[in-house]
Amino acid sequence: MSSDDQGFEFASAAVQVERAVAELRYGRPVLLEDGRRTLAALALDSAAPAVYDRFAAAVDGRHSLLLTANRAMRLMPRVDRDIAVPLSGVSFDEASRLAYALGQPAPDRWSPADPLTSVSAELARMALLLPAMVCADVSAAGRRFDGCCRLDRSLLAPAGSQRQKFHIVVRTRVPLRDLGDCEFVVFRGGLAQKDQIAIVVGSPDPSRPVPVRIHSSCITGDLCGSLKCDCGDQLRNGLASMKAAGGGVLLYLDQEGRGTGIGAKMRAYGYQHQGLDTIDADAELGYDVDHRRYEAAVAMLELLQIGKVVLFTNNPTKIAALRTAGIEVESRVPVTGEVTIENVAYLQTKKERAGHLLDIRALLAAE
């Protein structure tokens, strides 16, 4: 197969995944296939109650609800795997409460989720929807689901197994307060051809280790000055530190809510207001500690011809992701923000439960 043919094949696979993601977000079922079985999957997070009812009727009540291991453990602490809960006779509201509401009783009946059902959670992640999937085996359903988008399981490759393809759309000068002239570089690519941004401060020398910060978007912190996190401080302090170092690059990635999306983030905030920490709040919604991916950051650095970096971060996962991809991380520089009454517990959770490299006592002493 020629390189051109391989490129077209990759594009075709990406298009199929993107179509499936779009269908799921519109609240319609998607068919997942593995060569032996066909599974119809519907996302509770986007489906209308009437569609849920039609789905139940189309599968003759043989549908089940996927609860990820994280959600299952919140309901049943000794269960540490994905499970499937039968939904025959269960209403949309009842299924939704079981999937992500607080204080729900453990289900009376459940079974371990089969691999194809578990894979549907990855499709939900790509669609920025809660991983509460209504699934049914429709291998023998005749033509009932002929109008649905079909997707082979093999196209949902494990996270990080493929390099994302990006290209530079435009580079232009933007004067920023306290930073002077900076260059905004816009990249396009990856799933759904999202635009990602690099902010080049000063004049970094790519022949030497370049100061770099990978910053995931945080509408509440970056834009609105939320006191619940330190993201806005990290954004501004990171840029200021790069200027002081003579130049650097901040990669601003579209990964709201640690990769879960703004809807799930606001649901988690609601649970935090009821006393849960950020990790337990996400677990109630079915999520793991962190869903962010850094393939886009690697592609952006490569296009900027940056192979060695001084990474401005407190997150060891970012260091590991760059090194795994062949980017040399020469050293790490911590990036801190103001410690407030509202965010001290959040910072402590990041240190103790997510492994972030933070000295909370030192930060408090500096205030």
PDB file of N, CA and C in Angstrom, residues 133-206:
ATOM      1  N   MET A 133     -23.662   4.394  29.551  1.00  0.00           N
ATOM      2  CA  MET A 133     -24.104   3.928  28.242  1.00  0.00           C
ATOM      3  C   MET A 133     -25.174   2.850  28.373  1.00  0.00           C
ATOM      4  N   VAL A 134     -26.245   3.029  27.618  1.00  0.00           N
ATOM      5  CA  VAL A 134     -27.304   2.026  27.531  1.00  0.00           C
ATOM      6  C   VAL A 134     -26.971   1.135  26.340  1.00  0.00           C
ATOM      7  N   CYS A 135     -26.793  -0.156  26.589  1.00  0.00           N
ATOM      8  CA  CYS A 135     -26.291  -1.061  25.558  1.00  0.00           C
ATOM      9  C   CYS A 135     -27.178  -2.297  25.419  1.00  0.00           C
ATOM     10  N   ALA A 136     -27.205  -2.836  24.195  1.00  0.00           N
ATOM     11  CA  ALA A 136     -27.939  -4.077  23.938  1.00  0.00           C
ATOM     12  C   ALA A 136     -27.304  -4.797  22.761  1.00  0.00           C
ATOM     13  N   ASP A 137     -27.215  -6.108  22.872  1.00  0.00           N
ATOM     14  CA  ASP A 137     -26.729  -6.920  21.763  1.00  0.00           C
ATOM     15  C   ASP A 137     -27.822  -6.989  20.706  1.00  0.00           C
ATOM     16  N   VAL A 138     -27.515  -6.476  19.506  1.00  0.00           N
ATOM     17  CA  VAL A 138     -28.508  -6.456  18.423  1.00  0.00           C
ATOM     18  C   VAL A 138     -28.017  -7.258  17.218  1.00  0.00           C
ATOM     19  N   SER A 139     -27.174  -8.237  17.495  1.00  0.00           N
ATOM     20  CA  SER A 139     -26.629  -9.057  16.408  1.00  0.00           C
ATOM     21  C   SER A 139     -27.733  -9.746  15.620  1.00  0.00           C
ATOM     22  N   ALA A 140     -28.845 -10.080  16.294  1.00  0.00           N
ATOM     23  CA  ALA A 140     -29.953 -10.773  15.631  1.00  0.00           C
ATOM     24  C   ALA A 140     -31.208  -9.910  15.581  1.00  0.00           C
ATOM     25  N   ALA A 141     -31.016  -8.588  15.526  1.00  0.00           N
ATOM     26  CA  ALA A 141     -32.166  -7.676  15.581  1.00  0.00           C
ATOM     27  C   ALA A 141     -32.763  -7.366  14.219  1.00  0.00           C
ATOM     28  N   GLY A 142     -32.281  -8.040  13.192  1.00  0.00           N
ATOM     29  CA  GLY A 142     -32.827  -7.773  11.858  1.00  0.00           C
ATOM     30  C   GLY A 142     -32.463  -6.374  11.377  1.00  0.00           C
ATOM     31  N   ARG A 143     -33.445  -5.656  10.836  1.00  0.00           N
ATOM     32  CA  ARG A 143     -33.171  -4.358  10.244  1.00  0.00           C
ATOM     33  C   ARG A 143     -33.571  -3.195  11.160  1.00  0.00           C
ATOM     34  N   ARG A 144     -33.821  -3.460  12.416  1.00  0.00           N
ATOM     35  CA  ARG A 144     -34.312  -2.414  13.320  1.00  0.00           C
ATOM     36  C   ARG A 144     -33.343  -1.249  13.481  1.00  0.00           C
ATOM     37  N   PHE A 145     -32.046  -1.525  13.355  1.00  0.00           N
ATOM     38  CA  PHE A 145     -31.047  -0.477  13.581  1.00  0.00           C
ATOM     39  C   PHE A 145     -30.273  -0.148  12.303  1.00  0.00           C
ATOM     40  N   ASP A 146     -30.856  -0.437  11.139  1.00  0.00           N
ATOM     41  CA  ASP A 146     -30.149  -0.214   9.885  1.00  0.00           C
ATOM     42  C   ASP A 146     -29.776   1.246   9.660  1.00  0.00           C
ATOM     43  N   GLY A 147     -30.529   2.163  10.210  1.00  0.00           N
ATOM     44  CA  GLY A 147     -30.236   3.581   9.986  1.00  0.00           C
ATOM     45  C   GLY A 147     -29.163   4.140  10.895  1.00  0.00           C
ATOM     46  N   CYS A 148     -28.615   3.329  11.778  1.00  0.00           N
ATOM     47  CA  CYS A 148     -27.637   3.827  12.753  1.00  0.00           C
ATOM     48  C   CYS A 148     -26.213   3.776  12.203  1.00  0.00           C
ATOM     49  N   CYS A 149     -25.391   4.661  12.705  1.00  0.00           N
ATOM     50  CA  CYS A 149     -23.970   4.692  12.354  1.00  0.00           C
ATOM     51  C   CYS A 149     -23.291   3.448  12.923  1.00  0.00           C
ATOM     52  N   ARG A 150     -22.448   2.818  12.106  1.00  0.00           N
ATOM     53  CA  ARG A 150     -21.723   1.621  12.528  1.00  0.00           C
ATOM     54  C   ARG A 150     -20.244   1.938  12.705  1.00  0.00           C
ATOM     55  N   LEU A 151     -19.627   1.309  13.700  1.00  0.00           N
ATOM     56  CA  LEU A 151     -18.216   1.552  13.977  1.00  0.00           C
ATOM     57  C   LEU A 151     -17.568   0.264  14.453  1.00  0.00           C
ATOM     58  N   ASP A 152     -16.475  -0.110  13.800  1.00  0.00           N
ATOM     59  CA  ASP A 152     -15.744  -1.294  14.235  1.00  0.00           C
ATOM     60  C   ASP A 152     -14.927  -0.970  15.483  1.00  0.00           C
ATOM     61  N   ARG A 153     -14.963  -1.867  16.428  1.00  0.00           N
ATOM     62  CA  ARG A 153     -14.259  -1.650  17.690  1.00  0.00           C
ATOM     63  C   ARG A 153     -12.784  -1.333  17.482  1.00  0.00           C
ATOM     64  N   SER A 154     -12.170  -1.915  16.473  1.00  0.00           N
ATOM     65  CA  SER A 154     -10.733  -1.736  16.252  1.00  0.00           C
ATOM     66  C   SER A 154     -10.358  -0.279  15.991  1.00  0.00           C
ATOM     67  N   LEU A 155     -11.336   0.532  15.558  1.00  0.00           N
ATOM     68  CA  LEU A 155     -11.044   1.934  15.278  1.00  0.00           C
ATOM     69  C   LEU A 155     -10.933   2.766  16.549  1.00  0.00           C
ATOM     70  N   LEU A 156     -11.419   2.230  17.659  1.00  0.00           N
ATOM     71  CA  LEU A 156     -11.262   2.912  18.942  1.00  0.00           C
ATOM     72  C   LEU A 156      -9.975   2.418  19.580  1.00  0.00           C
ATOM     73  N   ALA A 157      -8.861   2.823  18.994  1.00  0.00           N
ATOM     74  CA  ALA A 157      -7.558   2.349  19.439  1.00  0.00           C
ATOM     75  C   ALA A 157      -7.280   2.824  20.847  1.00  0.00           C
ATOM     76  N   PRO A 158      -6.471   2.083  21.607  1.00  0.00           N
ATOM     77  CA  PRO A 158      -6.128   2.523  22.963  1.00  0.00           C
ATOM     78  C   PRO A 158      -5.541   3.920  22.952  1.00  0.00           C
ATOM     79  N   ALA A 159      -5.814   4.670  24.000  1.00  0.00           N
ATOM     80  CA  ALA A 159      -5.352   6.054  24.091  1.00  0.00           C
ATOM     81  C   ALA A 159      -3.841   6.132  23.906  1.00  0.00           C
ATOM     82  N   GLY A 160      -3.417   7.046  23.052  1.00  0.00           N
ATOM     83  CA  GLY A 160      -1.995   7.286  22.866  1.00  0.00           C
ATOM     84  C   GLY A 160      -1.324   6.346  21.894  1.00  0.00           C
ATOM     85  N   SER A 161      -2.073   5.397  21.292  1.00  0.00           N
ATOM     86  CA  SER A 161      -1.443   4.421  20.405  1.00  0.00           C
ATOM     87  C   SER A 161      -1.181   4.986  19.017  1.00  0.00           C
ATOM     88  N   GLN A 162      -1.794   6.123  18.688  1.00  0.00           N
ATOM     89  CA  GLN A 162      -1.577   6.747  17.386  1.00  0.00           C
ATOM     90  C   GLN A 162      -1.155   8.194  17.575  1.00  0.00           C
ATOM     91  N   ARG A 163      -0.199   8.620  16.775  1.00  0.00           N
ATOM     92  CA  ARG A 163       0.188  10.016  16.783  1.00  0.00           C
ATOM     93  C   ARG A 163      -0.914  10.833  16.119  1.00  0.00           C
ATOM     94  N   GLN A 164      -1.318  11.909  16.750  1.00  0.00           N
ATOM     95  CA  GLN A 164      -2.304  12.779  16.129  1.00  0.00           C
ATOM     96  C   GLN A 164      -1.635  13.640  15.072  1.00  0.00           C
ATOM     97  N   LYS A 165      -2.351  13.863  13.986  1.00  0.00           N
ATOM     98  CA  LYS A 165      -1.814  14.644  12.882  1.00  0.00           C
ATOM     99  C   LYS A 165      -2.377  16.054  12.943  1.00  0.00           C
ATOM    100  N   PHE A 166      -1.475  17.028  13.029  1.00  0.00           N
ATOM    101  CA  PHE A 166      -1.848  18.431  13.067  1.00  0.00           C
ATOM    102  C   PHE A 166      -1.076  19.190  11.992  1.00  0.00           C
ATOM    103  N   HIS A 167      -1.575  20.359  11.640  1.00  0.00           N
ATOM    104  CA  HIS A 167      -0.822  21.274  10.806  1.00  0.00           C
ATOM    105  C   HIS A 167      -1.041  22.686  11.325  1.00  0.00           C
ATOM    106  N   ILE A 168      -0.112  23.569  11.016  1.00  0.00           N
ATOM    107  CA  ILE A 168      -0.207  24.952  11.455  1.00  0.00           C
ATOM    108  C   ILE A 168      -1.119  25.715  10.501  1.00  0.00           C
ATOM    109  N   VAL A 169      -2.132  26.373  11.067  1.00  0.00           N
ATOM    110  CA  VAL A 169      -3.090  27.150  10.280  1.00  0.00           C
ATOM    111  C   VAL A 169      -2.592  28.565  10.068  1.00  0.00           C
ATOM    112  N   VAL A 170      -2.119  29.193  11.155  1.00  0.00           N
ATOM    113  CA  VAL A 170      -1.689  30.590  11.047  1.00  0.00           C
ATOM    114  C   VAL A 170      -0.793  30.924  12.237  1.00  0.00           C
ATOM    115  N   ARG A 171       0.111  31.873  12.031  1.00  0.00           N
ATOM    116  CA  ARG A 171       0.945  32.430  13.095  1.00  0.00           C
ATOM    117  C   ARG A 171       0.834  33.943  13.009  1.00  0.00           C
ATOM    118  N   THR A 172       0.592  34.578  14.138  1.00  0.00           N
ATOM    119  CA  THR A 172       0.468  36.037  14.093  1.00  0.00           C
ATOM    120  C   THR A 172       0.849  36.658  15.431  1.00  0.00           C
ATOM    121  N   ARG A 173       1.263  37.909  15.375  1.00  0.00           N
ATOM    122  CA  ARG A 173       1.689  38.649  16.559  1.00  0.00           C
ATOM    123  C   ARG A 173       0.477  39.154  17.334  1.00  0.00           C
ATOM    124  N   VAL A 174       0.533  38.995  18.665  1.00  0.00           N
ATOM    125  CA  VAL A 174      -0.509  39.521  19.544  1.00  0.00           C
ATOM    126  C   VAL A 174       0.171  40.165  20.748  1.00  0.00           C
ATOM    127  N   PRO A 175       0.012  41.479  20.944  1.00  0.00           N
ATOM    128  CA  PRO A 175       0.599  42.113  22.127  1.00  0.00           C
ATOM    129  C   PRO A 175      -0.232  41.792  23.371  1.00  0.00           C
ATOM    130  N   LEU A 176       0.427  41.319  24.424  1.00  0.00           N
ATOM    131  CA  LEU A 176      -0.256  40.941  25.654  1.00  0.00           C
ATOM    132  C   LEU A 176       0.209  41.815  26.811  1.00  0.00           C
ATOM    133  N   ARG A 177      -0.731  42.131  27.705  1.00  0.00           N
ATOM    134  CA  ARG A 177      -0.413  42.953  28.863  1.00  0.00           C
ATOM    135  C   ARG A 177       0.696  42.310  29.691  1.00  0.00           C
ATOM    136  N   ASP A 178       1.689  43.084  30.021  1.00  0.00           N
ATOM    137  CA  ASP A 178       2.837  42.687  30.845  1.00  0.00           C
ATOM    138  C   ASP A 178       3.794  41.728  30.151  1.00  0.00           C
ATOM    139  N   LEU A 179       3.455  41.282  28.956  1.00  0.00           N
ATOM    140  CA  LEU A 179       4.312  40.321  28.255  1.00  0.00           C
ATOM    141  C   LEU A 179       4.886  40.865  26.966  1.00  0.00           C
ATOM    142  N   GLY A 180       4.314  41.952  26.449  1.00  0.00           N
ATOM    143  CA  GLY A 180       4.777  42.488  25.178  1.00  0.00           C
ATOM    144  C   GLY A 180       4.275  41.664  24.012  1.00  0.00           C
ATOM    145  N   ASP A 181       4.971  41.776  22.902  1.00  0.00           N
ATOM    146  CA  ASP A 181       4.559  41.051  21.697  1.00  0.00           C
ATOM    147  C   ASP A 181       4.769  39.548  21.870  1.00  0.00           C
ATOM    148  N   CYS A 182       3.710  38.793  21.661  1.00  0.00           N
ATOM    149  CA  CYS A 182       3.779  37.331  21.654  1.00  0.00           C
ATOM    150  C   CYS A 182       3.294  36.841  20.297  1.00  0.00           C
ATOM    151  N   GLU A 183       3.544  35.595  20.012  1.00  0.00           N
ATOM    152  CA  GLU A 183       3.065  34.996  18.764  1.00  0.00           C
ATOM    153  C   GLU A 183       2.060  33.904  19.101  1.00  0.00           C
ATOM    154  N   PHE A 184       0.876  33.998  18.494  1.00  0.00           N
ATOM    155  CA  PHE A 184      -0.117  32.945  18.633  1.00  0.00           C
ATOM    156  C   PHE A 184      -0.014  32.044  17.408  1.00  0.00           C
ATOM    157  N   VAL A 185       0.185  30.756  17.661  1.00  0.00           N
ATOM    158  CA  VAL A 185       0.273  29.761  16.591  1.00  0.00           C
ATOM    159  C   VAL A 185      -0.930  28.836  16.719  1.00  0.00           C
ATOM    160  N   VAL A 186      -1.742  28.769  15.678  1.00  0.00           N
ATOM    161  CA  VAL A 186      -2.954  27.956  15.702  1.00  0.00           C
ATOM    162  C   VAL A 186      -2.713  26.666  14.931  1.00  0.00           C
ATOM    163  N   PHE A 187      -3.014  25.543  15.582  1.00  0.00           N
ATOM    164  CA  PHE A 187      -2.848  24.216  14.986  1.00  0.00           C
ATOM    165  C   PHE A 187      -4.234  23.603  14.785  1.00  0.00           C
ATOM    166  N   ARG A 188      -4.371  22.824  13.741  1.00  0.00           N
ATOM    167  CA  ARG A 188      -5.643  22.138  13.488  1.00  0.00           C
ATOM    168  C   ARG A 188      -5.363  20.661  13.234  1.00  0.00           C
ATOM    169  N   GLY A 189      -6.195  19.800  13.862  1.00  0.00           N
ATOM    170  CA  GLY A 189      -6.015  18.370  13.628  1.00  0.00           C
ATOM    171  C   GLY A 189      -6.633  17.552  14.737  1.00  0.00           C
ATOM    172  N   GLY A 190      -6.250  16.273  14.799  1.00  0.00           N
ATOM    173  CA  GLY A 190      -6.788  15.386  15.812  1.00  0.00           C
ATOM    174  C   GLY A 190      -8.259  15.106  15.602  1.00  0.00           C
ATOM    175  N   LEU A 191      -8.888  14.538  16.612  1.00  0.00           N
ATOM    176  CA  LEU A 191     -10.306  14.208  16.538  1.00  0.00           C
ATOM    177  C   LEU A 191     -11.125  15.476  16.347  1.00  0.00           C
ATOM    178  N   ALA A 192     -12.017  15.457  15.380  1.00  0.00           N
ATOM    179  CA  ALA A 192     -12.914  16.568  15.060  1.00  0.00           C
ATOM    180  C   ALA A 192     -12.168  17.793  14.557  1.00  0.00           C
ATOM    181  N   GLN A 193     -10.887  17.628  14.202  1.00  0.00           N
ATOM    182  CA  GLN A 193     -10.099  18.730  13.652  1.00  0.00           C
ATOM    183  C   GLN A 193     -10.160  19.975  14.546  1.00  0.00           C
ATOM    184  N   LYS A 194     -10.000  19.770  15.836  1.00  0.00           N
ATOM    185  CA  LYS A 194     -10.023  20.884  16.781  1.00  0.00           C
ATOM    186  C   LYS A 194      -8.838  21.817  16.547  1.00  0.00           C
ATOM    187  N   ASP A 195      -9.062  23.091  16.863  1.00  0.00           N
ATOM    188  CA  ASP A 195      -7.977  24.060  16.835  1.00  0.00           C
ATOM    189  C   ASP A 195      -7.347  24.139  18.219  1.00  0.00           C
ATOM    190  N   GLN A 196      -6.026  24.013  18.282  1.00  0.00           N
ATOM    191  CA  GLN A 196      -5.267  24.163  19.517  1.00  0.00           C
ATOM    192  C   GLN A 196      -4.310  25.338  19.335  1.00  0.00           C
ATOM    193  N   ILE A 197      -3.872  25.927  20.450  1.00  0.00           N
ATOM    194  CA  ILE A 197      -3.104  27.167  20.386  1.00  0.00           C
ATOM    195  C   ILE A 197      -1.784  27.022  21.127  1.00  0.00           C
ATOM    196  N   ALA A 198      -0.731  27.549  20.514  1.00  0.00           N
ATOM    197  CA  ALA A 198       0.538  27.744  21.207  1.00  0.00           C
ATOM    198  C   ALA A 198       0.777  29.243  21.324  1.00  0.00           C
ATOM    199  N   ILE A 199       1.139  29.702  22.528  1.00  0.00           N
ATOM    200  CA  ILE A 199       1.481  31.106  22.750  1.00  0.00           C
ATOM    201  C   ILE A 199       2.986  31.171  22.940  1.00  0.00           C
ATOM    202  N   VAL A 200       3.660  31.795  22.000  1.00  0.00           N
ATOM    203  CA  VAL A 200       5.119  31.902  22.043  1.00  0.00           C
ATOM    204  C   VAL A 200       5.473  33.243  22.678  1.00  0.00           C
ATOM    205  N   VAL A 201       6.125  33.177  23.829  1.00  0.00           N
ATOM    206  CA  VAL A 201       6.527  34.367  24.573  1.00  0.00           C
ATOM    207  C   VAL A 201       7.992  34.651  24.304  1.00  0.00           C
ATOM    208  N   GLY A 202       8.319  35.887  23.974  1.00  0.00           N
ATOM    209  CA  GLY A 202       9.713  36.238  23.740  1.00  0.00           C
ATOM    210  C   GLY A 202      10.285  35.522  22.529  1.00  0.00           C
ATOM    211  N   SER A 203      11.566  35.157  22.643  1.00  0.00           N
ATOM    212  CA  SER A 203      12.259  34.519  21.513  1.00  0.00           C
ATOM    213  C   SER A 203      12.976  33.260  21.978  1.00  0.00           C
ATOM    214  N   PRO A 204      12.227  32.187  22.218  1.00  0.00           N
ATOM    215  CA  PRO A 204      12.872  30.943  22.659  1.00  0.00           C
ATOM    216  C   PRO A 204      13.796  30.387  21.582  1.00  0.00           C
ATOM    217  N   ASP A 205      14.889  29.785  22.015  1.00  0.00           N
ATOM    218  CA  ASP A 205      15.890  29.215  21.115  1.00  0.00           C
ATOM    219  C   ASP A 205      15.671  27.703  21.026  1.00  0.00           C
ATOM    220  N   PRO A 206      15.157  27.192  19.883  1.00  0.00           N
ATOM    221  CA  PRO A 206      14.867  25.751  19.774  1.00  0.00           C
ATOM    222  C   PRO A 206      16.116  24.874  19.758  1.00  0.00           C
TER     223      PRO A 206
END
